[in-house]
Coordinates of C-alpha atoms in Angstrom, one line a residue:
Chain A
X17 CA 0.0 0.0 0.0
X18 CA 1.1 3.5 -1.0
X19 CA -0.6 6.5 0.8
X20 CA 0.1 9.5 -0.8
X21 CA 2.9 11.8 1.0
X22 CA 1.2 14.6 3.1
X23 CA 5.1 16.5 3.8
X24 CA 8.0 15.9 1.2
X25 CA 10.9 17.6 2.1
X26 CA 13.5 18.1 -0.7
X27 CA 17.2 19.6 -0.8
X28 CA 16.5 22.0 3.0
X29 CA 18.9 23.7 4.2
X30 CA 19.1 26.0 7.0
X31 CA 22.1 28.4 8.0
X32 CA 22.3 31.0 10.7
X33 CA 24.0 34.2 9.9
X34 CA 24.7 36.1 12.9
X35 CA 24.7 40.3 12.2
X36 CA 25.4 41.0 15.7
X37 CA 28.6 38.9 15.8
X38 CA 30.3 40.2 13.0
X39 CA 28.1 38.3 10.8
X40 CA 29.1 34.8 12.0
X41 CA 27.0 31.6 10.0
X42 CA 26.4 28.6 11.6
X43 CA 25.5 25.8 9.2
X44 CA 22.8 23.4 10.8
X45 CA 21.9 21.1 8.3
X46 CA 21.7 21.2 4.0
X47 CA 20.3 18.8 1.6
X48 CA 17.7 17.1 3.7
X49 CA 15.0 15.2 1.8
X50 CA 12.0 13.0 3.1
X51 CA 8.7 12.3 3.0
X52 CA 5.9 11.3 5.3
X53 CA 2.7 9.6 4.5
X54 CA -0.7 10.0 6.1
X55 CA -1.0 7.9 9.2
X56 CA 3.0 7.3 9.3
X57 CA 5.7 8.6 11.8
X58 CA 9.4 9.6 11.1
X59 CA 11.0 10.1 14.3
X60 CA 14.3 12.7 13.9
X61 CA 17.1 11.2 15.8
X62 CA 20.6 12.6 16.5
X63 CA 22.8 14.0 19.5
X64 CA 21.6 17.4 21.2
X65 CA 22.7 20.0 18.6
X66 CA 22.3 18.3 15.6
X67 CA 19.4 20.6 14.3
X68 CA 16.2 18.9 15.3
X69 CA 14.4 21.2 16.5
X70 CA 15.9 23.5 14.0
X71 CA 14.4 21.3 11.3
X72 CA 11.1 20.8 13.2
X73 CA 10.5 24.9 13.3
X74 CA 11.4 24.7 9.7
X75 CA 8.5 23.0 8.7
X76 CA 6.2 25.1 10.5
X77 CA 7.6 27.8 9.2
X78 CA 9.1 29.5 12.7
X79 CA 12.6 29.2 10.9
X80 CA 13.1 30.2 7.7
X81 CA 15.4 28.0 5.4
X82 CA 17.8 28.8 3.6
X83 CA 17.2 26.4 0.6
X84 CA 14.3 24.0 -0.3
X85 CA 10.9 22.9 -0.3
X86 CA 9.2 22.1 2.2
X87 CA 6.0 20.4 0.2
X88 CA 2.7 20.2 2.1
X89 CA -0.8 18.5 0.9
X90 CA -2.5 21.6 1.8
X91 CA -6.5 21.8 0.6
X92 CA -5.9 18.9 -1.5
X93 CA -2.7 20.4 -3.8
X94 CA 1.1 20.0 -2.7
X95 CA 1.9 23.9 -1.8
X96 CA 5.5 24.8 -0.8
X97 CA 5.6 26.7 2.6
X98 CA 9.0 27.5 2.4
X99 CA 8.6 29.9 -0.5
X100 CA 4.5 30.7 0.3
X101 CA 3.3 34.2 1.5
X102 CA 2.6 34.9 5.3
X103 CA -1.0 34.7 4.4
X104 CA -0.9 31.5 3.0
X105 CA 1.3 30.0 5.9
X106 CA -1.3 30.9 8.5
X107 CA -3.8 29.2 6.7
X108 CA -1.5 26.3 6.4
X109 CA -1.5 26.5 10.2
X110 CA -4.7 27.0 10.9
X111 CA -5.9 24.1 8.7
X112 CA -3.2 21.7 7.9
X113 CA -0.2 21.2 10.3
X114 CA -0.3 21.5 13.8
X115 CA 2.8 21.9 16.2
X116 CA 3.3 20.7 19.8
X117 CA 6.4 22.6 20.9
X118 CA 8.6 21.5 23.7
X119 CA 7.8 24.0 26.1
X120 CA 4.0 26.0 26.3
X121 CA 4.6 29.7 25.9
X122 CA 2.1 31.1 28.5
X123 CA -0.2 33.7 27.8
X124 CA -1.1 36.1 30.8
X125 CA -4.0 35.3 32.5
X126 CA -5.9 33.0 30.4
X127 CA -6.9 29.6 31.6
X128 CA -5.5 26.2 30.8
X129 CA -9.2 25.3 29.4
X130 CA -9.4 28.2 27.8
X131 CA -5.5 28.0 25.7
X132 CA -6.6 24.4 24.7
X133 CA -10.2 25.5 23.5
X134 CA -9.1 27.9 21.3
X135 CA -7.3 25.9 19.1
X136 CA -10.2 24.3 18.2
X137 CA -12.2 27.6 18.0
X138 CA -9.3 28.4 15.6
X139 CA -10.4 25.4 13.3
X140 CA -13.9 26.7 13.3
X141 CA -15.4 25.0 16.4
X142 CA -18.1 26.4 18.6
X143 CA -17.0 27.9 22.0
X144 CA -19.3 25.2 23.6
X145 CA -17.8 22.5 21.7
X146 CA -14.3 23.9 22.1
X147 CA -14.7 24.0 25.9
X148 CA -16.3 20.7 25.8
X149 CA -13.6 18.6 23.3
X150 CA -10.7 20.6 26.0
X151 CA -12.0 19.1 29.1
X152 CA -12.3 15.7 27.6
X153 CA -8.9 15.9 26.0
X154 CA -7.0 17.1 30.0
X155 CA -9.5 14.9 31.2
X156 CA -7.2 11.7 29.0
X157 CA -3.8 13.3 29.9
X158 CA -5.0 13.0 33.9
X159 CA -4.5 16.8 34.4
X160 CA -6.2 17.7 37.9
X161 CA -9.9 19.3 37.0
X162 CA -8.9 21.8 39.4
X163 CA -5.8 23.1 37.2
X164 CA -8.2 23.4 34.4
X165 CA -9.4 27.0 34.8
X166 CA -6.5 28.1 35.9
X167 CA -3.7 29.7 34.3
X168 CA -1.2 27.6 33.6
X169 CA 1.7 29.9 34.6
X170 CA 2.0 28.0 37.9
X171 CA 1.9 24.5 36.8
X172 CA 5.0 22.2 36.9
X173 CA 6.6 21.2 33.4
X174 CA 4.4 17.9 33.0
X175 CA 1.4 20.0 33.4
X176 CA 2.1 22.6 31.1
X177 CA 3.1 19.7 28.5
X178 CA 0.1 17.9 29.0
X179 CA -1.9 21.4 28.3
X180 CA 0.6 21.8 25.2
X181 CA -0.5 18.5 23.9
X182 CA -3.9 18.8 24.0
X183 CA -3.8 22.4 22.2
X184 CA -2.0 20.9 19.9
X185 CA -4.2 17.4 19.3
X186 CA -7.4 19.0 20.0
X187 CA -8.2 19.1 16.0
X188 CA -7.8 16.5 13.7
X189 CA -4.8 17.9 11.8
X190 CA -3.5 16.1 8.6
X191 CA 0.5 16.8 9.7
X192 CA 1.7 16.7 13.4
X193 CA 4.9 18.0 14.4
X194 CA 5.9 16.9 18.0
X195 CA 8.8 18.5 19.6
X196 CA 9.8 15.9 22.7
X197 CA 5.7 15.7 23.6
X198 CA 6.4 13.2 26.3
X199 CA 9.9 14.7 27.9
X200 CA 8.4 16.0 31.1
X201 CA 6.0 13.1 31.8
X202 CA 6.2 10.2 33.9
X203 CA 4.9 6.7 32.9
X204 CA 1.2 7.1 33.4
X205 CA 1.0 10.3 31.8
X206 CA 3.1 9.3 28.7
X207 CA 0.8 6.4 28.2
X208 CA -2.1 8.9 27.7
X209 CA 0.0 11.1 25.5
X210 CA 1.0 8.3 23.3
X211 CA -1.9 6.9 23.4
X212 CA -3.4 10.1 21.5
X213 CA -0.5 9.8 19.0
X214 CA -1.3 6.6 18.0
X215 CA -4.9 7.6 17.7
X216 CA -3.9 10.7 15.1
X217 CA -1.9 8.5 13.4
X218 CA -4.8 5.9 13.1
X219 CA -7.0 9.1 12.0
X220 CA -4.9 9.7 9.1
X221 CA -2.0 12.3 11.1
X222 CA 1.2 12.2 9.5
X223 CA 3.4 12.7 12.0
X224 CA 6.8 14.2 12.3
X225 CA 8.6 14.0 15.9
X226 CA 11.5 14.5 17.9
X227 CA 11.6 12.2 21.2
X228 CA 14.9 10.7 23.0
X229 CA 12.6 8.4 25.2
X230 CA 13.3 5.3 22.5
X231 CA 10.3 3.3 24.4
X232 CA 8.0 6.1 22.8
X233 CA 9.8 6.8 19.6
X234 CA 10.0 2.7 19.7
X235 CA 6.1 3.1 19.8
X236 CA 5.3 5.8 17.5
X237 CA 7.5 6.0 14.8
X238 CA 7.5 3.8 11.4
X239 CA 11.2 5.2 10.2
X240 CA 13.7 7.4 11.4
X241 CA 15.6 10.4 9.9
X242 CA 19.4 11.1 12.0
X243 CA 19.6 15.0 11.1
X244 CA 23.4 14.7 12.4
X245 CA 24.0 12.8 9.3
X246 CA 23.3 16.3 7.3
X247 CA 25.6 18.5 9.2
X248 CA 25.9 21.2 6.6
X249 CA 29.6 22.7 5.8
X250 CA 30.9 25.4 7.2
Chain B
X32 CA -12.9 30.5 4.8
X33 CA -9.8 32.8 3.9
X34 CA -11.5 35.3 2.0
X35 CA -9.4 36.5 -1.5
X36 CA -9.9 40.3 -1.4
X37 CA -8.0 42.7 0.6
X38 CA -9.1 45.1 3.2
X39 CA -6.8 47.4 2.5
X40 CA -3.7 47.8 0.3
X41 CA -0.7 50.1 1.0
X42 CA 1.3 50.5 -2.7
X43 CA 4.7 52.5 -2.4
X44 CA 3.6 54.7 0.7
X45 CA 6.3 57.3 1.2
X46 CA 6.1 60.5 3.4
X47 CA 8.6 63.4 3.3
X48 CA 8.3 66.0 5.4
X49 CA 8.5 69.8 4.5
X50 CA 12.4 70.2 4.7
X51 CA 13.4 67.1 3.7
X52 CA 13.0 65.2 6.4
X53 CA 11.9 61.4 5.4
X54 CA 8.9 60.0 7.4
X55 CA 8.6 56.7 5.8
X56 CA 9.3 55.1 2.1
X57 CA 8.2 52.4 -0.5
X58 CA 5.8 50.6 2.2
X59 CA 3.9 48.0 0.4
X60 CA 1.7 45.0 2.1
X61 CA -2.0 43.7 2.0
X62 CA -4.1 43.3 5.0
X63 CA -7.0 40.9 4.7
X64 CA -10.2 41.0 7.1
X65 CA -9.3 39.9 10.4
X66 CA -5.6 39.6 10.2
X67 CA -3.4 41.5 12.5
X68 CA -1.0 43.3 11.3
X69 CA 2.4 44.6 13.5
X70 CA 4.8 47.3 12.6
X71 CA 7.6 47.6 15.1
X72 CA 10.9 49.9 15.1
X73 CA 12.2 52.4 17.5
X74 CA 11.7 55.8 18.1
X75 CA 12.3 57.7 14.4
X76 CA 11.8 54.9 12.4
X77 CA 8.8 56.1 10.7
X78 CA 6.2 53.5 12.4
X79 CA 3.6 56.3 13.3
X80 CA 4.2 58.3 10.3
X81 CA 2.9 55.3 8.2
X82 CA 0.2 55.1 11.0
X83 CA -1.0 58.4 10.3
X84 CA -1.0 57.9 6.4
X85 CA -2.7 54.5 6.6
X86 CA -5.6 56.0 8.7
X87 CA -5.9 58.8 6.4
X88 CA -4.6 61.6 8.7
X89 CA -1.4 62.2 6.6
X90 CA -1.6 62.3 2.7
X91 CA 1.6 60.5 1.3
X92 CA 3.6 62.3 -0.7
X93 CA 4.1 59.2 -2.7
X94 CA 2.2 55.7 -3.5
X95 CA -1.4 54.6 -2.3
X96 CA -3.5 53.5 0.4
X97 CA -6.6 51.8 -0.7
X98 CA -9.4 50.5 1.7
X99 CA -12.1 48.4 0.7
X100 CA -14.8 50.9 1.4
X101 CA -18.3 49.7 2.0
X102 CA -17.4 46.2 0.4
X103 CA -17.3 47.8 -3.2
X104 CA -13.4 47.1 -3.9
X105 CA -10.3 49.0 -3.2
X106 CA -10.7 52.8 -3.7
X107 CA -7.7 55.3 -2.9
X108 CA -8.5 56.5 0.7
X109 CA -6.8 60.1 -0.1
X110 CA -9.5 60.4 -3.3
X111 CA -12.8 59.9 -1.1
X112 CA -14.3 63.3 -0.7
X113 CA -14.4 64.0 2.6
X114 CA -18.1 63.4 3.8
X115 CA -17.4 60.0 2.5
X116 CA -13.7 59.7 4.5
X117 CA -15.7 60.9 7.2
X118 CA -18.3 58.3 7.0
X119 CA -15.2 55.3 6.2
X120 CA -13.4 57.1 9.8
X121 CA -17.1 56.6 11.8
X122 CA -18.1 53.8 10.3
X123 CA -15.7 51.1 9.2
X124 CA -12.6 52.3 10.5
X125 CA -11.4 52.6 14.4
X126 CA -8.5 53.6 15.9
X127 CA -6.9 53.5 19.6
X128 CA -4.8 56.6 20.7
X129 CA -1.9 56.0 22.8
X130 CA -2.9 58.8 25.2
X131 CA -6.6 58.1 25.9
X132 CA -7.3 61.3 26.3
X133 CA -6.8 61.6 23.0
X134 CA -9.6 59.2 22.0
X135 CA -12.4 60.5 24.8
X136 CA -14.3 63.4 25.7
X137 CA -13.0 63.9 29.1
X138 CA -15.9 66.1 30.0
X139 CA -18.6 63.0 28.9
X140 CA -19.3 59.9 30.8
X141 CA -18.1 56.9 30.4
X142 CA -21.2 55.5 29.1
X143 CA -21.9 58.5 27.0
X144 CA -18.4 58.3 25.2
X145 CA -19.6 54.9 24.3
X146 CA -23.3 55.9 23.5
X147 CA -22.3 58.9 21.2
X148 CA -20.3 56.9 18.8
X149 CA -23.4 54.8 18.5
X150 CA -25.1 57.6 17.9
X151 CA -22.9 59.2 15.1
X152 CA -23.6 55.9 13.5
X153 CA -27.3 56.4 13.4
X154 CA -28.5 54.5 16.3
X155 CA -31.5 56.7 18.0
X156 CA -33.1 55.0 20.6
X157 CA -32.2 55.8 24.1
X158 CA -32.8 52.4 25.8
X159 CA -30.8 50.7 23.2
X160 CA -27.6 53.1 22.8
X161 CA -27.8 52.6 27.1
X162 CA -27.7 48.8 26.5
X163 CA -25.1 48.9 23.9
X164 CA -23.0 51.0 25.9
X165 CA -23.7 48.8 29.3
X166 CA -22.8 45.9 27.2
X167 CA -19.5 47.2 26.0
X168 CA -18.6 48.2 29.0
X169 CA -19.2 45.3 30.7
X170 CA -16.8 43.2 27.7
X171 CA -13.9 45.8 28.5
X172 CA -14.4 45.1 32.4
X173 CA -15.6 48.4 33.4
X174 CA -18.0 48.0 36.6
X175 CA -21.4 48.9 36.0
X176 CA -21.2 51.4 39.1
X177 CA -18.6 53.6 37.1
X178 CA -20.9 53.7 33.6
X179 CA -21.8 57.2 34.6
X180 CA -18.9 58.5 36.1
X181 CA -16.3 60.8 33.9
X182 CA -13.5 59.1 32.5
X183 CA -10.6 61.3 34.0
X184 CA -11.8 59.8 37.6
X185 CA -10.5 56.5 36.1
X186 CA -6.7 55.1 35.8
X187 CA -5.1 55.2 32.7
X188 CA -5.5 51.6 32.1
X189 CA -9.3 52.3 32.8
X190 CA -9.4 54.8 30.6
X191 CA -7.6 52.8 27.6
X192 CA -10.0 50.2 28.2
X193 CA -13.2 53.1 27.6
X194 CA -11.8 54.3 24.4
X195 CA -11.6 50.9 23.5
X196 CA -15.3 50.4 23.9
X197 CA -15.9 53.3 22.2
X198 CA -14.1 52.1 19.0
X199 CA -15.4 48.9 19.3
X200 CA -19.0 49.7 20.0
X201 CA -19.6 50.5 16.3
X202 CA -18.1 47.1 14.8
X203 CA -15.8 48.6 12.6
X204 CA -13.4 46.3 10.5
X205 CA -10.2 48.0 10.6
X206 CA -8.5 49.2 13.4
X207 CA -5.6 51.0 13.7
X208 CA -3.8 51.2 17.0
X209 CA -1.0 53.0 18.5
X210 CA 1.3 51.8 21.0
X211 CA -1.7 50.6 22.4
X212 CA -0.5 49.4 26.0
X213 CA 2.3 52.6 26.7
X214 CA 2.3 54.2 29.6
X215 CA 0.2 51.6 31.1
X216 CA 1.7 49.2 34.4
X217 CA 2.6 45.6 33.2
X218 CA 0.0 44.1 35.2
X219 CA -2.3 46.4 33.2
X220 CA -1.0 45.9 30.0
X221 CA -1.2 42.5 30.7
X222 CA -4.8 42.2 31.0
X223 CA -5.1 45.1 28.1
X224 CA -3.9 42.7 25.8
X225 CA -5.3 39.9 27.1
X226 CA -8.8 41.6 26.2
X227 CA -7.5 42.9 22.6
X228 CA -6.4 40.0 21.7
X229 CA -9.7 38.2 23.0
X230 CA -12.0 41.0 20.9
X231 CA -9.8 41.3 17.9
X232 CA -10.5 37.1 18.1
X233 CA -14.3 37.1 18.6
X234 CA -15.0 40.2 16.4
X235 CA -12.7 39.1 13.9
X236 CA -11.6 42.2 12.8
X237 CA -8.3 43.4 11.4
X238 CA -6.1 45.5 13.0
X239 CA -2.9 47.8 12.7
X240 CA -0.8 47.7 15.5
X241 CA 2.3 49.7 16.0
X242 CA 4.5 49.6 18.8
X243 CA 8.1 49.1 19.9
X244 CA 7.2 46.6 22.1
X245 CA 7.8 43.1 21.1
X246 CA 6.1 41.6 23.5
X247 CA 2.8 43.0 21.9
X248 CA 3.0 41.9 18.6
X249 CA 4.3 38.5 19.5
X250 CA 0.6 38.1 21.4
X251 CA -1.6 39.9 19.1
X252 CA -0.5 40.7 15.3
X253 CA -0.4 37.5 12.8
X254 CA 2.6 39.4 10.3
X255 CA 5.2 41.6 11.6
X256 CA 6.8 44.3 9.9
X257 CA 10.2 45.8 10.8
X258 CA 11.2 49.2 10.3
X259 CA 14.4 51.4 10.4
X260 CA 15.0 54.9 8.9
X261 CA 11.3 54.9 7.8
X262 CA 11.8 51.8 5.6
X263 CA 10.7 48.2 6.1
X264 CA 13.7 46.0 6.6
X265 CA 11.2 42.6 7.2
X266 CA 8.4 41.1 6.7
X267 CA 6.9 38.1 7.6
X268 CA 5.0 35.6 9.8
X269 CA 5.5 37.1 13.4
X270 CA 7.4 34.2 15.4
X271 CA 9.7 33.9 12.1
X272 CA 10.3 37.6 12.6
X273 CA 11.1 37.3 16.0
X274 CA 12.3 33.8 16.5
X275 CA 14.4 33.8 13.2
X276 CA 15.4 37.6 12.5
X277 CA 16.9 37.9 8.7
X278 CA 17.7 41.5 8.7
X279 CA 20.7 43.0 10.7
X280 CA 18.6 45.4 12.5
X281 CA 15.5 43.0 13.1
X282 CA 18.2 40.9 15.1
X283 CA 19.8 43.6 17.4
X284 CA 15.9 44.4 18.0
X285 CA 15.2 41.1 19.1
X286 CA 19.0 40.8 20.9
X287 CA 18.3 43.9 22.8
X288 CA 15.1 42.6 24.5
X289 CA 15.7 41.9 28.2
X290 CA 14.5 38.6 29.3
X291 CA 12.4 38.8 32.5

């Protein structure tokens, strides 16, 4: 069986020039190509500096690259973020790929609930649905219905990850990118968060993570890609 | 669901000033309804100058800005006459002084600085311009107890919050804001933008904002532009801008920002 690709990556690149220090580059990673099917997983492996993450952002458009496609099935036609208009990216974001970062960047004030129901207001949703699919969602990754309408400023780091995941799997999105969903959790709480990776994939997801825990990446992933193994020259 | 047409187009916007002086130069961008666009720089670099020629208050002394005015297509905003620029400033357009003092009528109440815009849209009856008023007071978290009292009894942040009633009150779809959250205490500005960004959502309409702060942008405006001696050195998605800074000057912006 051959499902169609949802992300093919060809020739990327991505180098850092640094203006403030005398315009210094650091090279991260060039010629990367790949593609990921609907309902499959690459898991990107390599040592701590390699450029995972790098490469991750990169395909959600955070980083720029400095060379290549980054091909996504994106209302039913392959469109290249790399090179689309702002407009266009956002709209690739708010319908197509959605990204669990490592760490939750906390907005002021605003209740854990309430940061995981608006994702899926985003997406077109109903407030009452939103609110309802958020509760169910913490309710699977165990987070205390107490901590739900509360900010999440104050929570510990397997709390705000568990928030982060649900955000970010709250809507059925064709491409996942996970950036280490499960480093902060302990054993129970993993199991729920891979749990719902499994169940994205099995809804069509194709996936693209980082994780160093190999029991989940062991779990998750159908192939892996080792980004240290595209170490750009200097 | 992404609509095709723009709101309003900026084409080779340039200001100089009488002696020489250059405001801004060669701004182009798009803005679609309900995006959020953010213009940062420092002090000098030409932000509100554009500002003031986007919302009309400055003619350019080169280029366009076009609005789409009463959903008929883009028409050149300096070529309405001016009951009609008038009507486009009431009507579909909004914009959020700094200073809200600037933006009120000190001497009305708070509900009546709300009610009057109402009624400069053609809303008449009493009970309803009350309830309006009430109403978008009460979304702006303004106690009901204070609807009647004069806005220079209230804080700044207060007061901010008012005008932003006022604006709102008339659903326009553009609206322009200047450093919208200066002079305001962080736990203030906090909860300012916590409510922009919360209206600007629900409403869904687009906005303007221009500030030095980054913090700002990176909660509320979709794009980011960069700008430096009244020209635009970047443009793009917001976190690229501001996690992944092209431009020389866009990074020592971004270098420069303490971390709390």
């Amino acid at each position: 069986m051959t499902a169609e690709p949802m992300l093919t990556v060809n020739g990327l690149a991505k180098t850092f020039v640094l203006h403030t220090q005398n315009g210094v580059r650091l090279p991260v990673f060039a010629n990367v190509d790949f593609s990921v099917a609907a309902g499959q997983c690459l898991a990107l492996t390599g040592p701590s500096g390699a450029g995972k993450s790098t490469l991750l952002r990169s395909l959600y458009a955070n980083y720029l690259p400095s060379d290549g496609q980054i091909m996504v099935r994106h209302r039913g036609r392959m469109l290249d973020l790399a090179s689309a208009e702002p407009r266009q990216q956002l709209e690739v974001r708010r319908e197509t790929i959605g990204f669990v970062s490592q760490f939750l960047r906390v907005i002021p004030r605003i209740p854990a609930e309430v940061i995981v129901a608006e994702a899926a207001i985003a997406g077109g949703a109903s407030p009452e649905d939103a609110l309802a699919a958020a509760r169910e969602l913490l309710r699977r990754l165990n987070l205390p219905e107490r901590l739900w309408s509360v900010p999440p400023a104050t929570f510990s780091g397997g709390e705000q990850q568990r928030v982060n995941i649900a955000r970010g799997l709250i809507r059925p999105f064709p491409v996942l990118l996970l950036d280490e969903p499960t480093a902060s959790l302990d054993p129970v709480n993993r199991r729920g968060a891979v749990d719902l990776i499994l169940a994205a994939k099995a809804a069509g997801a194709a996936v693209v993570a980082i994780c160093h825990d190999e029991d989940v990446r062991a779990e998750i992933a159908d192939m892996t890609f080792d980004v240290s193994s595209y170490k750009a020259a200097a | 669901m992404t609509r095709s047409e723009p709101l309003m187009e900026a084409a080779g916007v340039g200001h100089i000033y009488a002696g020489g002086q250059v405001g801004c130069e060669d701004v182009s961008f798009r803005l679609y309804p309900g995006e959020v666009l953010g213009i940062v720089g420092e002090s000098g670099s030409g932000k509100s100058t554009l500002l003031s020629c986007l919302a009309g208050a400055l003619e350019p002394s080169s280029g366009q800005v076009k609005f789409d005015v009463g959903r008929q297509g883009l028409r050149d905003v300096f070529q309405l006459s001016e009951p009609e620029r008038r009507l486009l400033m009431r009507t579909e357009w909004g914009i959020v002084r700094q200073n809200p003092r600037d933006g009120l009528r000190m001497s009305v109440s708070a509900g009546g600085n709300v009610g009057e815009r109402l009624m400069a849209v053609g809303e008449r009856h009493y009970g309803q311009i009350r309830d309006q008023a009430l109403d978008w007071l009460g979304r702006v978290e303004i106690a009901a107890d204070r609807v009647d009292h004069l806005p220079r009894t209230f804080s700044g942040g207060m007061q901010q919050r008012v005008q932003i009633a006022r604006i709102l009150v008339s659903r326009p779809r553009l609206v322009f804001m200047d450093e919208p959250t200066g002079g305001l205490d962080v736990s203030v500005q906090a909860r300012l933008l916590d409510l922009l960004r919360g209206l600007v959502r629900d409403l869904g309409v687009a906005a303007v904002v221009v500030t030095h702060d980054l913090a700002v942008v990176r909660l509320l405006s979709d794009r980011l532009m960069v700008m430096r001696h009244g020209r635009v050195v970047e443009h793009g998605l917001t976190d690229r801008v501001l996690d992944d800074p092209q431009h020389p000057y866009s990074q020592l912006l971004v270098s420069s920002v303490l971390q709390a």
